[in-house]
Amino acid sequence: MKLFPRALLSAVCVITLHFVATPAMAEPTQVLAVKSKKLNLYGAADGPRVEALPGEQVKTPIAILEVAPNNRLKVEIGGKPYWLAPHQVETDEKITVEVRCRDQVSSYASTRGNLEKCKP
């Protein structure tokens, strides 16, 4: 099969843009605070709860060693490895959301500052 230079150039551009322009997902590196009164500790990424600690007893920040496919966070507490549910803790993960403003309700749009981040 003979590839024409134009088709080859197009393929190279698409592949390059895919690997260069795709944003990287930034994983969290540390737990900054505990959101709940009780922090559940799990023995495995998909395992049952093995222990629970009062939230105020947990010293933060805690380094995150690994993030499981189900988003549980592996940490070390008291010299033992545990997994945490991400909804129970606050991490340093950067979350950015692109705001698109389409048909806005007039009362919402009239509130100062609501449409400042909109992209047409």
Short mmCIF file of C-alpha atoms in Angstrom, two decimals:
data_model
loop_
_atom_site.label_atom_id
_atom_site.label_comp_id
_atom_site.label_asym_id
_atom_site.label_seq_id
_atom_site.Cartn_x
_atom_site.Cartn_y
_atom_site.Cartn_z
CA MET A 1 0.00 0.00 0.00
CA LYS A 2 1.44 3.32 -1.05
CA LEU A 3 0.94 6.25 1.33
CA PHE A 4 0.82 9.69 -0.15
CA PRO A 5 2.92 12.38 1.58
CA ARG A 6 -0.19 14.40 2.46
CA ALA A 7 -1.90 11.40 4.13
CA LEU A 8 1.29 10.49 5.96
CA LEU A 9 1.70 14.06 7.22
CA SER A 10 -1.91 14.10 8.40
CA ALA A 11 -1.44 10.85 10.30
CA VAL A 12 1.72 12.13 11.99
CA CYS A 13 -0.04 15.36 13.00
CA VAL A 14 -3.01 13.52 14.51
CA ILE A 15 -0.79 11.15 16.47
CA THR A 16 1.41 14.01 17.72
CA LEU A 17 -1.57 16.09 18.81
CA HIS A 18 -3.07 13.11 20.60
CA PHE A 19 0.02 12.57 22.74
CA VAL A 20 1.06 16.21 23.17
CA ALA A 21 -2.26 18.03 23.50
CA THR A 22 -4.09 15.51 25.70
CA PRO A 23 -4.18 16.94 29.22
CA ALA A 24 -2.61 14.78 31.92
CA MET A 25 -4.79 13.83 34.85
CA ALA A 26 -3.07 15.04 37.97
CA GLU A 27 -3.36 12.49 40.74
CA PRO A 28 -3.43 13.66 44.34
CA THR A 29 -0.17 13.42 46.29
CA GLN A 30 -1.33 13.94 49.87
CA VAL A 31 -4.35 13.93 52.15
CA LEU A 32 -4.80 17.41 53.60
CA ALA A 33 -7.77 16.88 55.94
CA VAL A 34 -10.42 14.40 57.03
CA LYS A 35 -13.97 15.46 56.09
CA SER A 36 -15.92 13.01 58.24
CA LYS A 37 -16.10 12.40 61.98
CA LYS A 38 -14.98 8.80 61.46
CA LEU A 39 -12.35 7.71 58.92
CA ASN A 40 -12.86 4.18 57.57
CA LEU A 41 -9.66 2.25 56.84
CA TYR A 42 -9.71 -0.59 54.31
CA GLY A 43 -7.24 -3.48 54.08
CA ALA A 44 -7.28 -3.62 50.27
CA ALA A 45 -8.30 -1.36 47.40
CA ASP A 46 -11.52 -3.33 46.94
CA GLY A 47 -11.67 -4.96 50.36
CA PRO A 48 -13.91 -4.52 53.40
CA ARG A 49 -13.36 -2.03 56.21
CA VAL A 50 -10.83 -3.26 58.76
CA GLU A 51 -10.73 -0.33 61.16
CA ALA A 52 -12.24 3.09 61.83
CA LEU A 53 -10.49 6.05 63.43
CA PRO A 54 -11.99 9.26 64.80
CA GLY A 55 -11.37 11.98 62.21
CA GLU A 56 -9.76 14.39 64.69
CA GLN A 57 -7.24 11.70 65.70
CA VAL A 58 -5.71 11.44 62.22
CA LYS A 59 -2.62 13.59 61.76
CA THR A 60 -2.44 15.31 58.37
CA PRO A 61 -0.93 15.74 55.83
CA ILE A 62 -0.53 12.08 54.84
CA ALA A 63 1.38 11.07 51.70
CA ILE A 64 -0.67 9.11 49.15
CA LEU A 65 1.30 6.07 48.00
CA GLU A 66 -1.05 4.83 45.28
CA VAL A 67 -4.45 5.50 43.69
CA ALA A 68 -6.53 2.42 42.85
CA PRO A 69 -8.76 2.15 39.74
CA ASN A 70 -11.79 2.59 42.04
CA ASN A 71 -10.14 5.83 43.33
CA ARG A 72 -9.34 4.53 46.80
CA LEU A 73 -6.16 6.06 48.18
CA LYS A 74 -3.35 3.98 49.66
CA VAL A 75 -1.70 5.65 52.66
CA GLU A 76 0.40 4.64 55.62
CA ILE A 77 -1.08 5.28 59.08
CA GLY A 78 0.76 4.13 62.18
CA GLY A 79 3.31 2.27 60.07
CA LYS A 80 0.64 0.10 58.39
CA PRO A 81 -0.69 0.45 54.83
CA TYR A 82 -4.40 1.24 54.54
CA TRP A 83 -6.78 2.34 51.80
CA LEU A 84 -9.10 5.33 52.21
CA ALA A 85 -12.34 6.23 50.47
CA PRO A 86 -11.76 9.50 48.57
CA HIS A 87 -15.08 11.04 49.66
CA GLN A 88 -13.96 10.98 53.31
CA VAL A 89 -10.80 13.05 52.83
CA GLU A 90 -9.68 16.30 51.24
CA THR A 91 -6.67 15.98 48.93
CA ASP A 92 -4.44 18.35 46.97
CA GLU A 93 -5.89 17.16 43.65
CA LYS A 94 -6.41 20.03 41.22
CA ILE A 95 -9.86 20.06 39.69
CA THR A 96 -10.60 22.46 36.87
CA VAL A 97 -13.90 22.81 35.13
CA GLU A 98 -14.48 24.65 31.89
CA VAL A 99 -17.65 26.67 32.15
CA ARG A 100 -19.86 26.82 29.08
CA CYS A 101 -22.73 29.24 29.21
CA ARG A 102 -25.50 28.48 26.81
CA ASP A 103 -29.08 29.43 27.58
CA GLN A 104 -28.81 31.05 30.97
CA VAL A 105 -31.82 32.03 33.00
CA SER A 106 -31.99 35.81 33.19
CA SER A 107 -32.06 35.90 36.99
CA TYR A 108 -28.93 33.77 37.10
CA ALA A 109 -27.20 35.91 34.49
CA SER A 110 -28.12 39.12 36.26
CA THR A 111 -26.23 38.08 39.37
CA ARG A 112 -22.85 39.79 39.26
CA GLY A 113 -19.95 37.48 38.51
CA ASN A 114 -21.90 34.43 37.37
CA LEU A 115 -21.04 34.79 33.70
CA GLU A 116 -17.46 36.05 34.04
CA LYS A 117 -15.93 32.62 33.40
CA CYS A 118 -18.22 31.70 30.51
CA LYS A 119 -16.78 30.72 27.17
CA PRO A 120 -18.99 31.24 24.13
#
